[in-house]
mmCIF file of C-alpha atoms and ligand atoms in Angstrom:
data_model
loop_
_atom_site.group_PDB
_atom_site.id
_atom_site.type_symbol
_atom_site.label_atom_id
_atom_site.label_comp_id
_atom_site.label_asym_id
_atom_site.label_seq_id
_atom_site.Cartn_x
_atom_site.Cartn_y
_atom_site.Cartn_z
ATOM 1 C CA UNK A 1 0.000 0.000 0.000
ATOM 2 C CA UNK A 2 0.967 3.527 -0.496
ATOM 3 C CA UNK A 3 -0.106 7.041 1.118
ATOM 4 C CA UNK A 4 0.502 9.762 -1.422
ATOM 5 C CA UNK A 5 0.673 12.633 1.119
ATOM 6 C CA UNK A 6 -1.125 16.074 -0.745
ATOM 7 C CA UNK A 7 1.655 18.250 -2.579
ATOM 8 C CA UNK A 8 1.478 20.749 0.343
ATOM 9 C CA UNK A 9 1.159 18.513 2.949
ATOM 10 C CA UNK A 10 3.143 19.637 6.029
ATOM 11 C CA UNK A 11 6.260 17.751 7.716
ATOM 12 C CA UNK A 12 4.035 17.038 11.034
ATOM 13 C CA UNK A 13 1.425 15.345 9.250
ATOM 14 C CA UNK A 14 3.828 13.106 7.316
ATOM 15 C CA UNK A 15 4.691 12.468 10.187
ATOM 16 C CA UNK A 16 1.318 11.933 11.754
ATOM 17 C CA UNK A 17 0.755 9.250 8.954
ATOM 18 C CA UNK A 18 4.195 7.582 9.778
ATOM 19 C CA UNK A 19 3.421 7.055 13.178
ATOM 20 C CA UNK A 20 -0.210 5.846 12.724
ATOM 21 C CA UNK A 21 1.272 2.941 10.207
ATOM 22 C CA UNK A 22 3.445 2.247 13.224
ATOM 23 C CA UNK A 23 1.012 1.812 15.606
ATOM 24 C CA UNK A 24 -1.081 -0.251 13.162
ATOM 25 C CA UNK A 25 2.125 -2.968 13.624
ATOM 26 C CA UNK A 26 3.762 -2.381 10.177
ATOM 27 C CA UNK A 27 7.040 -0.089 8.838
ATOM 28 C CA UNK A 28 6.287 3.019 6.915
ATOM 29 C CA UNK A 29 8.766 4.082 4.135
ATOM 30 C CA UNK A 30 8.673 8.128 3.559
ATOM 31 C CA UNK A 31 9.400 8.757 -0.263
ATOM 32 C CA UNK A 32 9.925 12.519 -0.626
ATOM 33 C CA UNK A 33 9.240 13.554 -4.431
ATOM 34 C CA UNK A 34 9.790 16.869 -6.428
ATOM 35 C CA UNK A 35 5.647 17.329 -6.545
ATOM 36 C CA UNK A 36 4.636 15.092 -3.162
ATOM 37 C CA UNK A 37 6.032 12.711 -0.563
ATOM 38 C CA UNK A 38 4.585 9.608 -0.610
ATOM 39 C CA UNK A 39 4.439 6.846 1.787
ATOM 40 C CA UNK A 40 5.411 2.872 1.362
ATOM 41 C CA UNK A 41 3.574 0.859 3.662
ATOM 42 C CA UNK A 42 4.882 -2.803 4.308
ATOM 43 C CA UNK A 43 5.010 -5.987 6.818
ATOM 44 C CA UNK A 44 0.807 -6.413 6.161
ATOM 45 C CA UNK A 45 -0.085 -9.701 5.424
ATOM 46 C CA UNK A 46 -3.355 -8.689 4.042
ATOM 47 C CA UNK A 47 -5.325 -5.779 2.955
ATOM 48 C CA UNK A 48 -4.430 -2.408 5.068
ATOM 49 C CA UNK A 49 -7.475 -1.029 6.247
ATOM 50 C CA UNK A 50 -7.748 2.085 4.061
ATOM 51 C CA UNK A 51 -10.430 4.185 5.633
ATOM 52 C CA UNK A 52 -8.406 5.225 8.141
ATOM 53 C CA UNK A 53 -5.337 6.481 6.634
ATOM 54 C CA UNK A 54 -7.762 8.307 3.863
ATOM 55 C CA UNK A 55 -9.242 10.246 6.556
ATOM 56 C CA UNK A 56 -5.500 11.405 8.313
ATOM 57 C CA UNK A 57 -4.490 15.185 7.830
ATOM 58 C CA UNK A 58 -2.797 15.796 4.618
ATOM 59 C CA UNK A 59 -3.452 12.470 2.726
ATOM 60 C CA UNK A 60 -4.738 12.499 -1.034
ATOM 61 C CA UNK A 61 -5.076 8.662 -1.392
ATOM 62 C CA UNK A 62 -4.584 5.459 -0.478
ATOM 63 C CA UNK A 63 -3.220 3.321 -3.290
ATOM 64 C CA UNK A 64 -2.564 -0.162 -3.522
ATOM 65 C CA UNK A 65 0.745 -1.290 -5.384
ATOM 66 C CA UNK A 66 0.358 -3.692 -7.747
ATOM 67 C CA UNK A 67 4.135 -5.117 -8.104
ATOM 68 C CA UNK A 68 5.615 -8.122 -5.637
ATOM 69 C CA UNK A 69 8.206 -5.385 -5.408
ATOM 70 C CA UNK A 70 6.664 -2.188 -3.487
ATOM 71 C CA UNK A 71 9.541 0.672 -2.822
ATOM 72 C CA UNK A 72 11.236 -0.878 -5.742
ATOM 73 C CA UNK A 73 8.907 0.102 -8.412
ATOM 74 C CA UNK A 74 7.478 3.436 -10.143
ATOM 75 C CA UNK A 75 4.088 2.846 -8.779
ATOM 76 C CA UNK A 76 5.257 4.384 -5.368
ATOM 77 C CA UNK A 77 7.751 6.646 -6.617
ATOM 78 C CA UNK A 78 7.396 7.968 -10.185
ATOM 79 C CA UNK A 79 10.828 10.221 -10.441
ATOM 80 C CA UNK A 80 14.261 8.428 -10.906
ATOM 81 C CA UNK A 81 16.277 8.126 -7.826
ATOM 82 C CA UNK A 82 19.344 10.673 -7.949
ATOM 83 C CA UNK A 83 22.002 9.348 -5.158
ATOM 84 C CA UNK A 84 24.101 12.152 -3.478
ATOM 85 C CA UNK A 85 27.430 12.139 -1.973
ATOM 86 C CA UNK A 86 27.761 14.728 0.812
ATOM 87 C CA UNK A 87 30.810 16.954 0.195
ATOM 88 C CA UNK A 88 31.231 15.930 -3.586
ATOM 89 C CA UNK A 89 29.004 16.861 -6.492
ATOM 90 C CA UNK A 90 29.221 13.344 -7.828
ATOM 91 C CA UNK A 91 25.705 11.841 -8.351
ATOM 92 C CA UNK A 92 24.523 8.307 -9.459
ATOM 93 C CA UNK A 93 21.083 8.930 -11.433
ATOM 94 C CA UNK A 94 19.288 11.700 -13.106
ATOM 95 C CA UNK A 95 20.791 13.676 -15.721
ATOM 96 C CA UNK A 96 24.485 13.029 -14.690
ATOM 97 C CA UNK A 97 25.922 9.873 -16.095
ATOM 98 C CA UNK A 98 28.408 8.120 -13.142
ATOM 99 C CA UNK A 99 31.649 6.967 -14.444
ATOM 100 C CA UNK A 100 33.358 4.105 -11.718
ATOM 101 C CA UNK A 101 36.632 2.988 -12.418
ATOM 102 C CA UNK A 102 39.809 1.264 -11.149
ATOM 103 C CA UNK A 103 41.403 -2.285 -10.796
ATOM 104 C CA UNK A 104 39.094 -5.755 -9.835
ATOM 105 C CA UNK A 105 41.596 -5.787 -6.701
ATOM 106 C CA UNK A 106 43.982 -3.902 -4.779
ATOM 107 C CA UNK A 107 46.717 -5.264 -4.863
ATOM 108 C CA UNK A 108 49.246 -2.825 -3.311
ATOM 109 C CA UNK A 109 49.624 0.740 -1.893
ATOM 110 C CA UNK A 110 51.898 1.832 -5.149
ATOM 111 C CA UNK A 111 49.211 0.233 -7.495
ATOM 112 C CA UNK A 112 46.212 1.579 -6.287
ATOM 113 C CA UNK A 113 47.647 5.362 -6.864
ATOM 114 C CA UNK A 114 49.220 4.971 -9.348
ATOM 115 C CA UNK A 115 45.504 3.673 -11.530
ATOM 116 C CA UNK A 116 43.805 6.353 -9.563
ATOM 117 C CA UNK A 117 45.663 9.492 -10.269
ATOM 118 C CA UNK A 118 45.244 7.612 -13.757
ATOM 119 C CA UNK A 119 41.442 7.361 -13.845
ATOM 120 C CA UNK A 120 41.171 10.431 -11.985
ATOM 121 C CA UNK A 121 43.457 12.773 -14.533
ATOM 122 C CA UNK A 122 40.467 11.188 -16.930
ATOM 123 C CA UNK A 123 37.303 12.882 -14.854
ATOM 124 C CA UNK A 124 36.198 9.819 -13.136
ATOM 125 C CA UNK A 125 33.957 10.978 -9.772
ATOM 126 C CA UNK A 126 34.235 7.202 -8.365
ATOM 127 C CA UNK A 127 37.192 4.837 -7.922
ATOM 128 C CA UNK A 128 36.375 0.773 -8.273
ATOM 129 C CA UNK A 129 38.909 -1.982 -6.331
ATOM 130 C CA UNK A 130 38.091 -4.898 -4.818
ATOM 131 C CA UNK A 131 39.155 -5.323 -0.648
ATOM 132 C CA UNK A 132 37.278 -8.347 -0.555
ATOM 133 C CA UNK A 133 36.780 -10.918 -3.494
ATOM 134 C CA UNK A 134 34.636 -13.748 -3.986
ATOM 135 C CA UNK A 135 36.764 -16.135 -6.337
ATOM 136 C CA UNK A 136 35.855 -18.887 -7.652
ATOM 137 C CA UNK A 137 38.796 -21.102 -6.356
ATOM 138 C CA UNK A 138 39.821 -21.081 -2.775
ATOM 139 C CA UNK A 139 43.345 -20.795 -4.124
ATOM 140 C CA UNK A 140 43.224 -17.379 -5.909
ATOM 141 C CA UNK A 141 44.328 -13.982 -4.735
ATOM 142 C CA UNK A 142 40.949 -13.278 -2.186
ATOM 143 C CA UNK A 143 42.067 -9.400 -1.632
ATOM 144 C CA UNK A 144 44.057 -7.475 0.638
ATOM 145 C CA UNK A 145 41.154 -6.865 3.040
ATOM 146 C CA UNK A 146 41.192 -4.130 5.663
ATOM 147 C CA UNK A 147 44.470 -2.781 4.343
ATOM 148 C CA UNK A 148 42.760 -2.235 0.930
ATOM 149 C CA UNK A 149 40.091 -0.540 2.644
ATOM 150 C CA UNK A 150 42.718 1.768 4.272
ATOM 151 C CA UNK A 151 44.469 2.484 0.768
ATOM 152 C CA UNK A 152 41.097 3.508 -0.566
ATOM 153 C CA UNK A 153 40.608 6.265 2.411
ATOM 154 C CA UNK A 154 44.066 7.594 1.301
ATOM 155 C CA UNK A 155 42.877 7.410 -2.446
ATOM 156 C CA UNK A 156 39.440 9.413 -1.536
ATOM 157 C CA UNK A 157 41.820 12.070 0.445
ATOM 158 C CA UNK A 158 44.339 12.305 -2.253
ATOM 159 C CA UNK A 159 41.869 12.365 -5.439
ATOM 160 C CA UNK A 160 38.911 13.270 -4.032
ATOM 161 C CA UNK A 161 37.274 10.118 -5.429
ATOM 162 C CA UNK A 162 34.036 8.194 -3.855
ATOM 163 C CA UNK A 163 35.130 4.719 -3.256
ATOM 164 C CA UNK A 164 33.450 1.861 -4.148
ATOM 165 C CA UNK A 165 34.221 -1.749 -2.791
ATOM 166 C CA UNK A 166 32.551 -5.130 -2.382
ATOM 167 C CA UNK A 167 31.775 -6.664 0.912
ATOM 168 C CA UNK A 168 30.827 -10.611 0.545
ATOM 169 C CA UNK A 169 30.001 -11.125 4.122
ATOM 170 C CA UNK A 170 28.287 -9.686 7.038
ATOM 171 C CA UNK A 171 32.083 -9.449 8.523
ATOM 172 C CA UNK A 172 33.026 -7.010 5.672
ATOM 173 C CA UNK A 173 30.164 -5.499 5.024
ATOM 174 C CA UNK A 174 30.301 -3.341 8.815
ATOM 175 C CA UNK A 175 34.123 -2.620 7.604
ATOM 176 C CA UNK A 176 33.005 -2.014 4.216
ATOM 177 C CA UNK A 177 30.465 0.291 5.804
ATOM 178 C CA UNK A 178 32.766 2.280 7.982
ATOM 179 C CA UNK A 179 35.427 3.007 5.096
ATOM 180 C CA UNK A 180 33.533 3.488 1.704
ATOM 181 C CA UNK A 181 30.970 5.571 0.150
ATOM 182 C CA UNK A 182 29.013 2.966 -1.964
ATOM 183 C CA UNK A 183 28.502 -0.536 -0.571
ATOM 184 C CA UNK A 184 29.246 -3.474 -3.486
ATOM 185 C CA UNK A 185 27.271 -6.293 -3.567
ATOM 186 C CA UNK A 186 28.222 -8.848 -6.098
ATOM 187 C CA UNK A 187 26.600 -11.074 -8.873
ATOM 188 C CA UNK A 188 26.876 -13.852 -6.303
ATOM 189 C CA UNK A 189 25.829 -12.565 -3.542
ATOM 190 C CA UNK A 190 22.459 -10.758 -5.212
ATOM 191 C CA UNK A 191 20.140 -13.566 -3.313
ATOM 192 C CA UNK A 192 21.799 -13.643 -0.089
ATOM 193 C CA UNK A 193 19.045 -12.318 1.890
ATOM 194 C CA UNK A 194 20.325 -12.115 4.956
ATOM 195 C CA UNK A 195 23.008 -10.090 3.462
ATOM 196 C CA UNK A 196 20.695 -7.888 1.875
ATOM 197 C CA UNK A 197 18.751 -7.262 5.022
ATOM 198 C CA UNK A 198 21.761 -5.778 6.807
ATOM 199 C CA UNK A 199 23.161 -3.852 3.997
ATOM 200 C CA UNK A 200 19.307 -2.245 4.473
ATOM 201 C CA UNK A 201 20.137 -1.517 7.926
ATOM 202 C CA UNK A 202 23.324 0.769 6.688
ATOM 203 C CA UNK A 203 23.097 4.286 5.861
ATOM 204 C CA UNK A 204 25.295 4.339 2.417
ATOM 205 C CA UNK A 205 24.405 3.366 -1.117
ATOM 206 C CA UNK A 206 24.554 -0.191 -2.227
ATOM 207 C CA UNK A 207 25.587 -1.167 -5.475
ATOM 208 C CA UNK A 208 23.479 -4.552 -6.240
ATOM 209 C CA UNK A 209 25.108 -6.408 -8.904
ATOM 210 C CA UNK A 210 22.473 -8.758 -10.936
ATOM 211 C CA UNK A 211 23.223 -12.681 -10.182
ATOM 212 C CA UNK A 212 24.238 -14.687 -12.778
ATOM 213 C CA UNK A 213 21.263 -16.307 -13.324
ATOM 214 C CA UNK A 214 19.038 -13.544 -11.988
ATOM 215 C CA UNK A 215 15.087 -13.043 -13.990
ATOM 216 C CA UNK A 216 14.620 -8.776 -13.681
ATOM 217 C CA UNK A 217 11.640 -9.827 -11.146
ATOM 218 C CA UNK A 218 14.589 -11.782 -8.769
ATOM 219 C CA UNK A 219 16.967 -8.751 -9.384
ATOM 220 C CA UNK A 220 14.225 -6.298 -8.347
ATOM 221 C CA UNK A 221 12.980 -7.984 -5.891
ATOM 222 C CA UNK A 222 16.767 -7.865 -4.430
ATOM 223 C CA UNK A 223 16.502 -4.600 -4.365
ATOM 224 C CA UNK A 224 13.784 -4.647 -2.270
ATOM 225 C CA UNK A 225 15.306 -6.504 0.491
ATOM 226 C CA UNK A 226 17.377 -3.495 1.036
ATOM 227 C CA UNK A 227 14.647 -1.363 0.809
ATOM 228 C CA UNK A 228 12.580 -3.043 2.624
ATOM 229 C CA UNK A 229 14.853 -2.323 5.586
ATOM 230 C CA UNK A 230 14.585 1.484 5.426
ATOM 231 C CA UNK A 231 18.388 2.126 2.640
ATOM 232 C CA UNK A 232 16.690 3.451 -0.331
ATOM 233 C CA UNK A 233 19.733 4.588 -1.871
ATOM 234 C CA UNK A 234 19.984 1.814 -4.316
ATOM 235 C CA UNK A 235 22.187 1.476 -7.669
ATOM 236 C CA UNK A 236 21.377 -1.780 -9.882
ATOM 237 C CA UNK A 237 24.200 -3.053 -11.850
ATOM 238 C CA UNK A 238 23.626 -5.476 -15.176
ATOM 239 C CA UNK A 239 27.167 -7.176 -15.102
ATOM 240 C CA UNK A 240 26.086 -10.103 -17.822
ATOM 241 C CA UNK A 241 24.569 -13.430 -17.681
ATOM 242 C CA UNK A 242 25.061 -16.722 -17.733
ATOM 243 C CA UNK A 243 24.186 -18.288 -21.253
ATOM 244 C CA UNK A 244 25.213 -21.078 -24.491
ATOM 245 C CA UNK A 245 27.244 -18.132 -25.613
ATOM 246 C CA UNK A 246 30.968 -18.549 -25.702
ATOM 247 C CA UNK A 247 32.973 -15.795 -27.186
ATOM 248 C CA UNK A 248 32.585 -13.837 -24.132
ATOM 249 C CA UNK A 249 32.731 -14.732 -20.109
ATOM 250 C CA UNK A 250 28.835 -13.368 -19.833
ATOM 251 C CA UNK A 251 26.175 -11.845 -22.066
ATOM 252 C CA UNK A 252 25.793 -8.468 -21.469
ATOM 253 C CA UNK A 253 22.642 -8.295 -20.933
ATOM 254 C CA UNK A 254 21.175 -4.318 -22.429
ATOM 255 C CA UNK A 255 18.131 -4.730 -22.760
ATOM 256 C CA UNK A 256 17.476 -5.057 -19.093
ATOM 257 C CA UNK A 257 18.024 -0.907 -19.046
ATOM 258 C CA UNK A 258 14.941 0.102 -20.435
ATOM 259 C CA UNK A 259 12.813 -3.027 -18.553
ATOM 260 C CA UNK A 260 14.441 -1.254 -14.935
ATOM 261 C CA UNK A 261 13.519 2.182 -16.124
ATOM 262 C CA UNK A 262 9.928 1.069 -16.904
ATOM 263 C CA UNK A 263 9.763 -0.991 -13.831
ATOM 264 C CA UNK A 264 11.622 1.189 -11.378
ATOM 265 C CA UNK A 265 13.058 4.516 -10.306
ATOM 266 C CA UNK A 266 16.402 2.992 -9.079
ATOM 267 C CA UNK A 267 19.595 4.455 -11.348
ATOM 268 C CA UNK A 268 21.180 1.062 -13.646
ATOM 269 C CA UNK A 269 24.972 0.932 -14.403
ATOM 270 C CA UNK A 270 26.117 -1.156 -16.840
ATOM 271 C CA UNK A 271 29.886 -3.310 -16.318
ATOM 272 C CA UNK A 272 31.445 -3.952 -19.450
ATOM 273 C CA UNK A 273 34.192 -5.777 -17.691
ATOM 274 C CA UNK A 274 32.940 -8.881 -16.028
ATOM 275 C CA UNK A 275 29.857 -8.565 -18.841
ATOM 276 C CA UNK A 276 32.273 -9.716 -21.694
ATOM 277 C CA UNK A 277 35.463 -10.755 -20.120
ATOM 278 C CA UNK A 278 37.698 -9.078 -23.054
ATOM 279 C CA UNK A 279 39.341 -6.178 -23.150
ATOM 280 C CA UNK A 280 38.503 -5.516 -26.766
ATOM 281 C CA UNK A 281 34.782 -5.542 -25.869
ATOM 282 C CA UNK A 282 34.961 -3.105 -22.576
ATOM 283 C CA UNK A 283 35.166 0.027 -24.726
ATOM 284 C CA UNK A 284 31.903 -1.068 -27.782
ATOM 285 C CA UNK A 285 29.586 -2.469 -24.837
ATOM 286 C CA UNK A 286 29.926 1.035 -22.971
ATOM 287 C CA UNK A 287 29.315 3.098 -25.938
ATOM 288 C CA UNK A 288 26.265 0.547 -26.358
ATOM 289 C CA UNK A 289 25.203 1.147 -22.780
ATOM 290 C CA UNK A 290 25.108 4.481 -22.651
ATOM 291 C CA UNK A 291 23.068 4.791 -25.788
ATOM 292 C CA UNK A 292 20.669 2.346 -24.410
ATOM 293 C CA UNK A 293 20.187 4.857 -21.070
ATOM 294 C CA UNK A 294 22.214 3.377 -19.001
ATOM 295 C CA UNK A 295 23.145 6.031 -15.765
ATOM 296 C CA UNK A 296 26.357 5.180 -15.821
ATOM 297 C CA UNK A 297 29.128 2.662 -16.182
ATOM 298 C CA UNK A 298 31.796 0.690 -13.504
ATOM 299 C CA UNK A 299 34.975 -0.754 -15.636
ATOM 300 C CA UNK A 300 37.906 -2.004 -14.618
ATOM 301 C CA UNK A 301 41.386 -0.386 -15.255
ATOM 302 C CA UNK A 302 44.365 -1.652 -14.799
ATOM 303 C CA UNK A 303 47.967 -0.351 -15.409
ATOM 304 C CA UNK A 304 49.499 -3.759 -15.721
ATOM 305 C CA UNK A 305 46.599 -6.080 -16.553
ATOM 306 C CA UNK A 306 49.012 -8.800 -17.737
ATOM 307 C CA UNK A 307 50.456 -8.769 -14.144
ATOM 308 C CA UNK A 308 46.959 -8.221 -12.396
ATOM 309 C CA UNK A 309 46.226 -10.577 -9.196
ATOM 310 C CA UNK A 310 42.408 -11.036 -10.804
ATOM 311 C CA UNK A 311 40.908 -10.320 -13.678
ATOM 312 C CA UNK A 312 43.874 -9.009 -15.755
ATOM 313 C CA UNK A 313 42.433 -10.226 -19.506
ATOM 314 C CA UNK A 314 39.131 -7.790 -18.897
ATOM 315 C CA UNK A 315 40.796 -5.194 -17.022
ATOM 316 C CA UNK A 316 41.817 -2.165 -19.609
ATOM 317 C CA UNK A 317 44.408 0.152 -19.732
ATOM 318 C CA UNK A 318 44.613 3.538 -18.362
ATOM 319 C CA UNK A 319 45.020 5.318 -21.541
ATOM 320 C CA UNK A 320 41.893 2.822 -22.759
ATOM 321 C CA UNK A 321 39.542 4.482 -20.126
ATOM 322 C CA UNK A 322 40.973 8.211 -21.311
ATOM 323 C CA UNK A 323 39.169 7.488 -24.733
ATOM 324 C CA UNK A 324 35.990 5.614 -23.202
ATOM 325 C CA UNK A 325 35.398 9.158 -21.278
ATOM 326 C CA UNK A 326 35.892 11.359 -24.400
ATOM 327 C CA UNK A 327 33.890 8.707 -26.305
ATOM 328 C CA UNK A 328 30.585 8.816 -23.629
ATOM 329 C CA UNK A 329 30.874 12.433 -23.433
ATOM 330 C CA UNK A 330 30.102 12.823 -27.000
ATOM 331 C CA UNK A 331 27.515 10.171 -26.778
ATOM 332 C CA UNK A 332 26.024 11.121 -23.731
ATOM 333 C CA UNK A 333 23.943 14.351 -25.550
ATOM 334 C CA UNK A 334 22.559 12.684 -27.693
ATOM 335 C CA UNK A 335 20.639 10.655 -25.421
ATOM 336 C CA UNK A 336 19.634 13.360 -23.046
ATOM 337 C CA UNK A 337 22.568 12.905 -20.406
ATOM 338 C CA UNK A 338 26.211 14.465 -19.973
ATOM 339 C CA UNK A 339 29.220 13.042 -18.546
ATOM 340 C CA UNK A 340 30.519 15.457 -15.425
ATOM 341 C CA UNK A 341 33.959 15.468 -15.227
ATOM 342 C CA UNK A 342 35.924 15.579 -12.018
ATOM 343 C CA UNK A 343 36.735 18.721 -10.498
ATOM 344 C CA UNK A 344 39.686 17.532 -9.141
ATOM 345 C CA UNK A 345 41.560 15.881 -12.702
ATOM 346 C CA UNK A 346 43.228 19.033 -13.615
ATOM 347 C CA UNK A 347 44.178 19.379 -10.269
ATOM 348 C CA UNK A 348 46.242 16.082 -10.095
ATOM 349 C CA UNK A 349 47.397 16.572 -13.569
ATOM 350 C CA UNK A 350 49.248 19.612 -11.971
HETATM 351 C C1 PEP B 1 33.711 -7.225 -9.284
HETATM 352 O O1 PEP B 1 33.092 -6.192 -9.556
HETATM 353 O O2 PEP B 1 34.950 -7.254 -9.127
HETATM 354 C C2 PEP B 1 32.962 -8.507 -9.197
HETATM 355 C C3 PEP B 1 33.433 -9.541 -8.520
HETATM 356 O O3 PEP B 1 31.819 -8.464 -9.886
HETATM 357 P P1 PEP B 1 30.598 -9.528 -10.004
HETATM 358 O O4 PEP B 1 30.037 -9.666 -8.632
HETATM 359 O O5 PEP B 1 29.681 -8.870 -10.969
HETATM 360 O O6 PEP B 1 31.196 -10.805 -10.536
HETATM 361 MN MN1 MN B 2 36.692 -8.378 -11.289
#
């Protein structure tokens, strides 16, 4: 159920609704908009009794949503989701197309600068690297942990960059919290509920990468596990799926951009990287991305990819990521978007 507040309704009596849901047993979800704040109801097993909350101070209607996922979708909140970064005027969503990029790992102190004063010379906003990585063998490189974490501050002081980094456990995820400014969650994590649950219990942005198997309904409905646990700030990520197809490590799967944007309000990126596996394909799939709407795109860059601990044959070179900016910039008018450069690359070029 939702509670579309009147456009002038006044703080108290949001807040007047909020509380009545509460003492009705279940969790309202406040969902300020340009026009009107409107407000997700949820934990009803049935029906909500209507009458009630129609009659409240302030409240236009009482709408039922017809979606599995409620906070998730445009029925409760028609404008796109625009994700703010206090102290920065980097954005993920809206008009603003994000640009996230740096190694799968971090491998080492010198490494780590040296691809971010790289990426950031280019404009990027957000710097990618991996603390914590779920590999598929046991054996390989599984990150540098909290130490990566700790490079990353020193990156974000140095270069002014968000950070971005995956936690794959609860244990991470509360370290993860402390040090980053978006919260990863990866392909293979996108159904671990529990996971979900807590990352909804943080106060930063989570980046929900779509499983590997994942229907849009599953990766949605991911989503609103999060949600569901009062973080609304969250980014989708198509990453590629798992099909017959064997000239490339996934399918990149576009078409899922325009099916989010009709379904939902939450921003999409698009990752070239782990979506084809080849370094020859990173720079056409993000052209194609960003012509199919996509808000933005995470890529991994790496200054040595032939000596990279993971990830090396996708990852693409620094000077490779200089032309994918200049490239989306142009493309980015055309489809109604612009690419914000950093205001800090000309400052570390100096
Ligand atoms: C990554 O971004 O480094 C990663 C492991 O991605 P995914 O979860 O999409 O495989
Ligand atoms: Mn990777």
């Amino acid at each position: 159920m939702l509670v579309v507040m009147k456009a002038q309704a006044a703080p108290e009596e949001i807040q007047a609704v909020c509380e009545h849901i509460e003492q009705l047993g279940l969790r309202p979800h406040p969902l300020p908009g340009a026009q009107r704040t409107a407000i997700g109801i949820t934990g009803n097993k049935g029906e909500v009794d209507r009458g009630n909350l129609e009659g409240l101070a302030g409240v236009a209607e009482v709408v039922r949503i017809s979606k599995a996922y409620k906070l998730a979708s445009r029925e409760a909140k028609d404008e796109d989701t625009v994700i703010r970064f206090p102290g920065s005027d980097a954005t993920i969503g809206g008009r603003s197309l994000a640009m996230i990029a740096g190694p799968c790992a971090i491998e080492s102190r010198e490494q780590a600068f040296a691809i971010a004063e790289q990426v950031a010379t280019s404009g990027t906003q957000f710097f990618r690297g991996g603390a914590y990585k779920p590999r598929t063998s046991p054996y390989a490189f599984q990150g540098l942990g909290i130490e990566a974490l700790r490079i990353m501050a020193a990156i974000r002081d140095r270069f002014g960059l968000r950070i971005v980094t995956e936690a794959i456990d609860s244990e991470s995820l509360d370290l993860v919290a402390d040090w980053a400014d978006v919260i990863q969650i990866g392909a293979r994590n996108m159904q671990n509920f529990s996971l979900l649950k807590r990352a909804g219990r943080l106060h930063k942005p989570v980046l929900l990468k779509r499983g590997l198997s994942a229907t849009l309904d599953e990766f949605l409905m991911s989503a609103e596990y999060v949600m569901s646990e009062g973080n609304y700030e969250v980014i989708l990520c198509e990453r590629g799926v798992r099909t017959f197809t064997d000239h490339t490590r996934n399918t990149l799967d576009l078409s899922i951009i325009p099916a989010v944007q009709h379904l939902s309000h939450l921003p999409i990126l698009v990752d070239p990287s782990h979506g084809t596996g080849k370094r020859e394909s990173v720079l056409p799939m993000a052209r194609a991305a960003v012509a199919a709407g996509a808000d933005g795109i995470i890529v991994e860059v790496h200054n040595h990819p032939e000596k990279a601990l993971s990830d090396g044959p996708q990852s693409i070179y620094p000077e490779q990521f200089a032309t994918m900016m200049n490239e989306l910039e142009q493309i980015a008018p055309v489809v109604g978007r612009n690419l914000p450069r950093g205001i800090r690359a000309e400052a570390v070029k100096a």
